[in-house]
Tab-separated table of C-alpha atoms in Angstrom:
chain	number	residue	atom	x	y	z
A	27	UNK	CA	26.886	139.732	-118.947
A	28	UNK	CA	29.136	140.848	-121.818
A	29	UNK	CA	31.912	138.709	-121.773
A	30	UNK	CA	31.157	135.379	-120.594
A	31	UNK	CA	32.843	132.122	-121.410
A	32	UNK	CA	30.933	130.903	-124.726
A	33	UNK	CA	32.527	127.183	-124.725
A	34	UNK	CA	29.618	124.332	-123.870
A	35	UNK	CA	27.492	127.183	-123.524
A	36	UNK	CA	23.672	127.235	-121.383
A	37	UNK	CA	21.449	124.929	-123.663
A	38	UNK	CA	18.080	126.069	-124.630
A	39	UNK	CA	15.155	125.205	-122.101
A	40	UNK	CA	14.162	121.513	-122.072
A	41	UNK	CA	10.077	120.805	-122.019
A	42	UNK	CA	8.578	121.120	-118.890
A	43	UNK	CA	6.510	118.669	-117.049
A	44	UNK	CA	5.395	117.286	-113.651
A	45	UNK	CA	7.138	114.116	-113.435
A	46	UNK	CA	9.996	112.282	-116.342
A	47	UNK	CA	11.245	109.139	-115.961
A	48	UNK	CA	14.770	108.351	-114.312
A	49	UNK	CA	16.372	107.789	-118.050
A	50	UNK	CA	15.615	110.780	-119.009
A	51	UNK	CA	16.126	112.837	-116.248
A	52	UNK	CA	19.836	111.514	-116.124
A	53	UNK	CA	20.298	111.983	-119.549
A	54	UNK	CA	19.044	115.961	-119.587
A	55	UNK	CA	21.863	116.486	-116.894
A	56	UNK	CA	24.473	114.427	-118.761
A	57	UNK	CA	23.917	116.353	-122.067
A	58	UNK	CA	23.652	119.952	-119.974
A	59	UNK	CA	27.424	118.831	-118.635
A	60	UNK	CA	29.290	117.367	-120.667
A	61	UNK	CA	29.238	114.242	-118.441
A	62	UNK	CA	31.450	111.734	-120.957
A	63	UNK	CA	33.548	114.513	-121.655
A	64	UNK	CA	34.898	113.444	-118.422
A	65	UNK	CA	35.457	110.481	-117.418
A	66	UNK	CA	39.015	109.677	-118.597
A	67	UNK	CA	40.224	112.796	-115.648
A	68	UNK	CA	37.794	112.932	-113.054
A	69	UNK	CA	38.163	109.970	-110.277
A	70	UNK	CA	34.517	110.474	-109.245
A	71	UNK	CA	31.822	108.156	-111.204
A	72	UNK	CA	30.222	110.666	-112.697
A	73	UNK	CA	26.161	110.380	-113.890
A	74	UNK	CA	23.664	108.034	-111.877
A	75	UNK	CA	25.569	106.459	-109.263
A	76	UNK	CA	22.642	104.627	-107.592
A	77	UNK	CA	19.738	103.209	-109.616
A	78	UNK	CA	18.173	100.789	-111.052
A	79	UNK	CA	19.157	98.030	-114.344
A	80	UNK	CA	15.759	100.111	-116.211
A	81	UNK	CA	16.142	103.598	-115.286
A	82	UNK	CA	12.802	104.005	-117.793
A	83	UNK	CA	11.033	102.518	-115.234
A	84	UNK	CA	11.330	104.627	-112.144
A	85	UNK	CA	9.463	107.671	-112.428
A	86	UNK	CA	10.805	110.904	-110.717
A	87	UNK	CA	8.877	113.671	-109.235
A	88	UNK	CA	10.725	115.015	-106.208
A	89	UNK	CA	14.505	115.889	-106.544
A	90	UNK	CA	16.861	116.500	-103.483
A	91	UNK	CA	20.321	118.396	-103.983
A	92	UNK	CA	23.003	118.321	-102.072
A	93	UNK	CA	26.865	119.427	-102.000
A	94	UNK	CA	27.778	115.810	-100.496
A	95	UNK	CA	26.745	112.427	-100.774
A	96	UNK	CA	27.120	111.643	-97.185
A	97	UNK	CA	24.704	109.835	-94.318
A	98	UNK	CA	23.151	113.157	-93.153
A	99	UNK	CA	22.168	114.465	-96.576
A	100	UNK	CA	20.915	111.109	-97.432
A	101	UNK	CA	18.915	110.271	-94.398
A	102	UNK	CA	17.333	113.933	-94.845
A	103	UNK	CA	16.342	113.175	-99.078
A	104	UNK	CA	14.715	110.055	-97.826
A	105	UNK	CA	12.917	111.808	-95.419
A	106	UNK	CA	11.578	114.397	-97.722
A	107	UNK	CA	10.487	111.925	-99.935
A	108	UNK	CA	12.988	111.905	-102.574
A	109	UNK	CA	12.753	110.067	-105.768
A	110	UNK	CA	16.480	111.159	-106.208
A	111	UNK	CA	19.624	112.883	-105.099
A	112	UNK	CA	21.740	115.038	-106.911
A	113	UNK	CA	24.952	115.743	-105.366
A	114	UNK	CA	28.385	117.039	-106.283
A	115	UNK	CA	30.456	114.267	-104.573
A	116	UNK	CA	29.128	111.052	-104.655
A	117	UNK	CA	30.088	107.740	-103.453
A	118	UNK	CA	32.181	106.256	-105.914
A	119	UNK	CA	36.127	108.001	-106.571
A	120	UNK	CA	37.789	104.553	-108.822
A	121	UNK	CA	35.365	101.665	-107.605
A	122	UNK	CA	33.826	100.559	-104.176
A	123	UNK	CA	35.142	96.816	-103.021
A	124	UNK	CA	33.129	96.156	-100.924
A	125	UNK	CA	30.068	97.452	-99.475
A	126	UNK	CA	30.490	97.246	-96.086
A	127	UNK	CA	30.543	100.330	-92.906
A	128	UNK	CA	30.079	103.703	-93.912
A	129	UNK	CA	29.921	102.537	-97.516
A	130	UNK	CA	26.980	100.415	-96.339
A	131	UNK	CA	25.232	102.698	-94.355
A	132	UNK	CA	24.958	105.485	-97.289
A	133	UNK	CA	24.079	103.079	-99.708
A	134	UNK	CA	21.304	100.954	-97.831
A	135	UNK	CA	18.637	103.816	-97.333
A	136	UNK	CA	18.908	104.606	-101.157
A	137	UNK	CA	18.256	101.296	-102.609
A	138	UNK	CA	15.941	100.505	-99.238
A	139	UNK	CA	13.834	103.350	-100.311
A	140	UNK	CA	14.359	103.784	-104.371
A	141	UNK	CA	16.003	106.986	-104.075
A	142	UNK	CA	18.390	107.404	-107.014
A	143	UNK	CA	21.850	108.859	-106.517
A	144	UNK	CA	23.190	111.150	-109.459
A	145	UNK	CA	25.938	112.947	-109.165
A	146	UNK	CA	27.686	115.597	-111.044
A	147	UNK	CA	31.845	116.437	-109.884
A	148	UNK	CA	34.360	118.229	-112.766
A	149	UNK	CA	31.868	118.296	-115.060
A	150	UNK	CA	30.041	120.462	-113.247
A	151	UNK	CA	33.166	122.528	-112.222
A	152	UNK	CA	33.547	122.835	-115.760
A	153	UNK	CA	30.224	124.497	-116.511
A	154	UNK	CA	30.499	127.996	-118.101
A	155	UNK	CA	27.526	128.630	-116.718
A	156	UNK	CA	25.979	126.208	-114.128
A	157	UNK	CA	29.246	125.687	-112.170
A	158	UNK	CA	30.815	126.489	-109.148
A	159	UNK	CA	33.437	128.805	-110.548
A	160	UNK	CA	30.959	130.576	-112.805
A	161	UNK	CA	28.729	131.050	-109.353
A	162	UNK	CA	31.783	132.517	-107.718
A	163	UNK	CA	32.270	134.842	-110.888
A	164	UNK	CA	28.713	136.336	-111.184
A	165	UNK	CA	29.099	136.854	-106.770
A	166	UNK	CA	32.109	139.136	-107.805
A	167	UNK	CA	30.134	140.331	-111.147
A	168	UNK	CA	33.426	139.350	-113.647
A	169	UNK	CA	33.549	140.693	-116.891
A	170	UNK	CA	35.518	138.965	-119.803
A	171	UNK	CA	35.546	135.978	-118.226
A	172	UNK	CA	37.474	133.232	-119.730
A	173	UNK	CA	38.211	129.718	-118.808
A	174	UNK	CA	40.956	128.928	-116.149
A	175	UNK	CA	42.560	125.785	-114.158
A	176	UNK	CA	43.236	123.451	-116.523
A	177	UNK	CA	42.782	119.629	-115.753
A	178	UNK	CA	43.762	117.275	-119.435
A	179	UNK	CA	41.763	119.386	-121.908
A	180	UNK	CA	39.385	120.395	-119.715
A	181	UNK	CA	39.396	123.596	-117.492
A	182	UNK	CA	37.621	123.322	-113.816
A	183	UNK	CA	37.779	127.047	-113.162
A	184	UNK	CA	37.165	130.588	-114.901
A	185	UNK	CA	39.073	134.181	-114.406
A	186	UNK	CA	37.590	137.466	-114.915
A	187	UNK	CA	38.287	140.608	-114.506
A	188	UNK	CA	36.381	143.259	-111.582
A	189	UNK	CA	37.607	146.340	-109.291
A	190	UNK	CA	38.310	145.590	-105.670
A	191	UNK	CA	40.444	146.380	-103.165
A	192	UNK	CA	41.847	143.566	-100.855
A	193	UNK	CA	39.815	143.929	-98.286
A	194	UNK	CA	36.487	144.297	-99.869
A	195	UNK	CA	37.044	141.251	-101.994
A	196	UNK	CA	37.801	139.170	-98.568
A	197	UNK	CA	34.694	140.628	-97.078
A	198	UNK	CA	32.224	140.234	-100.455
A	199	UNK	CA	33.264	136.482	-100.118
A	200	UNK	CA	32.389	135.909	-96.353
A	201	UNK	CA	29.284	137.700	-96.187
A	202	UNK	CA	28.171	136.104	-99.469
A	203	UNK	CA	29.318	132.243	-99.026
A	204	UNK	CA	27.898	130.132	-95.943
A	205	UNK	CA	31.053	129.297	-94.224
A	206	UNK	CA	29.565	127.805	-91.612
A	207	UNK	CA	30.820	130.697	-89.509
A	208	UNK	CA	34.360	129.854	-90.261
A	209	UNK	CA	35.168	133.461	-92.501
A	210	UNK	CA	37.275	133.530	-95.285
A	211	UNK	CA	41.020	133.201	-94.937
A	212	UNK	CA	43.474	135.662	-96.824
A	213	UNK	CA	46.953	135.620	-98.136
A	214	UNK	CA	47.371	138.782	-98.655
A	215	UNK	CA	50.723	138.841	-100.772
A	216	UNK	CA	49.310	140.780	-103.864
A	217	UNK	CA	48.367	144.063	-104.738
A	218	UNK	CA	45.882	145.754	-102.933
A	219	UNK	CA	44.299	146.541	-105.633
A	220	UNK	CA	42.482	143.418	-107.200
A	221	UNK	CA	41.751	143.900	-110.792
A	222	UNK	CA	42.244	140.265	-112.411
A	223	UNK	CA	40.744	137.245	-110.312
A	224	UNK	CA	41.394	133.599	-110.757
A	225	UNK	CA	38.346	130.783	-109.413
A	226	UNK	CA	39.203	126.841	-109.026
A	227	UNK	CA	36.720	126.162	-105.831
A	228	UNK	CA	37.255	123.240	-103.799
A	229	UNK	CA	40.506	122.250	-103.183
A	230	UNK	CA	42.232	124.525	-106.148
A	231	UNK	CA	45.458	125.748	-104.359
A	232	UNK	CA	47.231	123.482	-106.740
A	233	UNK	CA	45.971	126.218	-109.572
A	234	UNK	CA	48.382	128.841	-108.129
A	235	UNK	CA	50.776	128.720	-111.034
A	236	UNK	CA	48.768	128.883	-113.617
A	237	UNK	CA	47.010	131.842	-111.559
A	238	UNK	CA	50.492	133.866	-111.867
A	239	UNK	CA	51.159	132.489	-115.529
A	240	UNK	CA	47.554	134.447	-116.387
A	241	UNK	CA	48.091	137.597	-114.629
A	242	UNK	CA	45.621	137.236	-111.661
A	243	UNK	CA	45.934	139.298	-108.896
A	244	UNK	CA	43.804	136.917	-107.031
A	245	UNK	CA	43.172	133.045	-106.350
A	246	UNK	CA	40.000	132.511	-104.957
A	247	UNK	CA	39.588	128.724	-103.971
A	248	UNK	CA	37.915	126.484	-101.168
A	249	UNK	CA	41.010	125.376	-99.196
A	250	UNK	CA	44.579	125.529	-98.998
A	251	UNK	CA	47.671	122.976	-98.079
A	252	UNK	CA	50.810	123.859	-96.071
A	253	UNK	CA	52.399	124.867	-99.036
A	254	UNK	CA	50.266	127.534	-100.856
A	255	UNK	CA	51.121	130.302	-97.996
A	256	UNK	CA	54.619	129.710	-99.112
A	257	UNK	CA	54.172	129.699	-103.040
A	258	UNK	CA	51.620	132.692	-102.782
A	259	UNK	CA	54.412	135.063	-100.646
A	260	UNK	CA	57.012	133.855	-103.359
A	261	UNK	CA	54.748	134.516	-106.140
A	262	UNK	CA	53.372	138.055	-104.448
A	263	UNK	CA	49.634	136.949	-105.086
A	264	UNK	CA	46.639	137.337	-103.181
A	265	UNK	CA	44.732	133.953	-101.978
A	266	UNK	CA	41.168	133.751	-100.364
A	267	UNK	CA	40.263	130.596	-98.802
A	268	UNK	CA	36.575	130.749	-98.377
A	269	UNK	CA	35.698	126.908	-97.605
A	270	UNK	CA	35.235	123.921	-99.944
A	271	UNK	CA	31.449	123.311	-99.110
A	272	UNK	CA	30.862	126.950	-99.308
A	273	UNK	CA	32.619	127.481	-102.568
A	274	UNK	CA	30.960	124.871	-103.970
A	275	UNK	CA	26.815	124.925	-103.065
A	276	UNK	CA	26.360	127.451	-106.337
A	277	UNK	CA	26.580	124.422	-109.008
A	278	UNK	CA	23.911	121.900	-106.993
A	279	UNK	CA	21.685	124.984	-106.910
A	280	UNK	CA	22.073	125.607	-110.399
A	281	UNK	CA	21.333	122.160	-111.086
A	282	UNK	CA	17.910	122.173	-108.527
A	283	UNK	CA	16.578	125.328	-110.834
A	284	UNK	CA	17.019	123.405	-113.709
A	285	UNK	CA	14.748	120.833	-112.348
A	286	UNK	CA	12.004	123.879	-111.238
A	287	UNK	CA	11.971	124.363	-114.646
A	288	UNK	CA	11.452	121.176	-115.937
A	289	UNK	CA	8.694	121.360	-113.540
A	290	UNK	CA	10.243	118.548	-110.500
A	291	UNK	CA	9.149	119.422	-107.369
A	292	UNK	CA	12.981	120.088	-105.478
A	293	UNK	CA	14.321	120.970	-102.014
A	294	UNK	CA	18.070	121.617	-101.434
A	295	UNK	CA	19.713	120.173	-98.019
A	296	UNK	CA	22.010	122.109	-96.845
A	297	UNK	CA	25.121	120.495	-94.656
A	298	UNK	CA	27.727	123.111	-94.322
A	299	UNK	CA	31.168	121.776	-92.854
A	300	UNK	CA	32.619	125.328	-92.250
A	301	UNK	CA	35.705	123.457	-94.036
């Protein structure tokens, strides 16, 4: 798509085979991301979360994905038969005490059953290509795409530019995205017609500024706080809320193709919140 954002750009196809070892299947996603490029701003402890001292060791064949680390997903990847997890939030935001309670119960079936946990949060955000934003942008089919929500010297989002009216952006979004039956929610403070859209998934309502400083007609993000129906009115810009999970499934997904073509054998649970 002419256009697209060229920074960190889509590496060229790693080799393909039937099984790699858990060093260097970490290490293919961590070089694909950007994963170091990270860790001073992102709370989450990005890369593998759960494995063991010799990573070499521990061969991988069959890859889970999932949006959440969380009991469900987990009990369902050991299930399957998972050698690993891949997940955009993981366990760890700033250290773990003590592993006790919920803490306990996610972690015990992965080390009880050698599943690895890697996961994957702004970095993959960030990704021109393989993130969430840049899912959201080739849904809406954005042109001159460009980075957008900065975090440090990072960005976590892209813009673009498209022709919609109000409404048919609102309605593109929830028959596209699985809310979990929730629908999208609209401000609908802007223009009705949407030329100039701004993506932060997740929680991103704190992007609305920098949304207006760029021009957007449109915020597209995952979920809102009290104070974005406010700021959006005042600013006379359109926001979508269409979900965090939903807004978020397109990077894991990106990441579970990879591994198809590195030749893993993959499954992707899916746990929508409708949040």
């Amino acid at each position: 798509m002419a256009g697209r954002v060229k920074a960190g750009a889509y590496k060229p196809p790693e080799p393909r085979v039937s099984r790699m070892n858990l060093a260097e299947l970490t290490q293919r996603y961590d070089d694909q991301l950007r994963t170091g490029d990270f860790a001073d701003i992102d709370a989450s402890a990005n890369g593998l979360q759960v494995g063991p001292d010799d990573p070499e060791s521990v061969t991988v064949e069959r890859v889970a994905f999932a949006v959440d680390a969380a009991e469900q997903t987990i009990e369902e990847a050991v299930e399957w038969g998972a050698d690993a997890l891949v997940v955009h939030h993981g366990l760890s935001w700033g250290g773990i005490e003590r592993v006790t309670g919920r803490d306990y119960r996610r972690i015990a079936p992965l080390i009880e059953n050698d599943v690895a946990l890697y996961v994957s949060h702004l970095p993959l955000d960030s990704h021109p290509e393989l993130g969430n934003a840049a899912g959201i942008a080739d849904l809406l089919g954005l042109e001159s795409r460009e980075p957008f929500g900065r975090m440090g010297p990072e960005h976590i989002g892209q813009q673009g530019h498209g022709e919609f009216t109000r409404e048919e952006l609102g309605e593109l979004l929830a028959d596209e995205l699985d809310t979990g039956g929730q629908g999208v929610r609209g401000f609908d403070f802007g223009p009705d017609e949407i030329e100039h859209v701004a993506i932060v998934t997740g929680s991103g309502a704190d992007w609305l500024d920098e949304a207006v400083d760029v021009g957007a007609d449109a915020l597209v993000t995952g979920e809102g706080k009290q104070k974005v129906y406010h700021e959006a009115r005042e600013a006379e810009l359109n926001v979508f809320l269409a979900g965090h999970y939903a807004t978020e499934t397109f990077g894991v997904r990106s990441l579970e193709s990879l591994a198809e073509d590195w030749g893993m054998v993959t499954t992707f649970i899916d746990a929508p919140t409708g949040l």
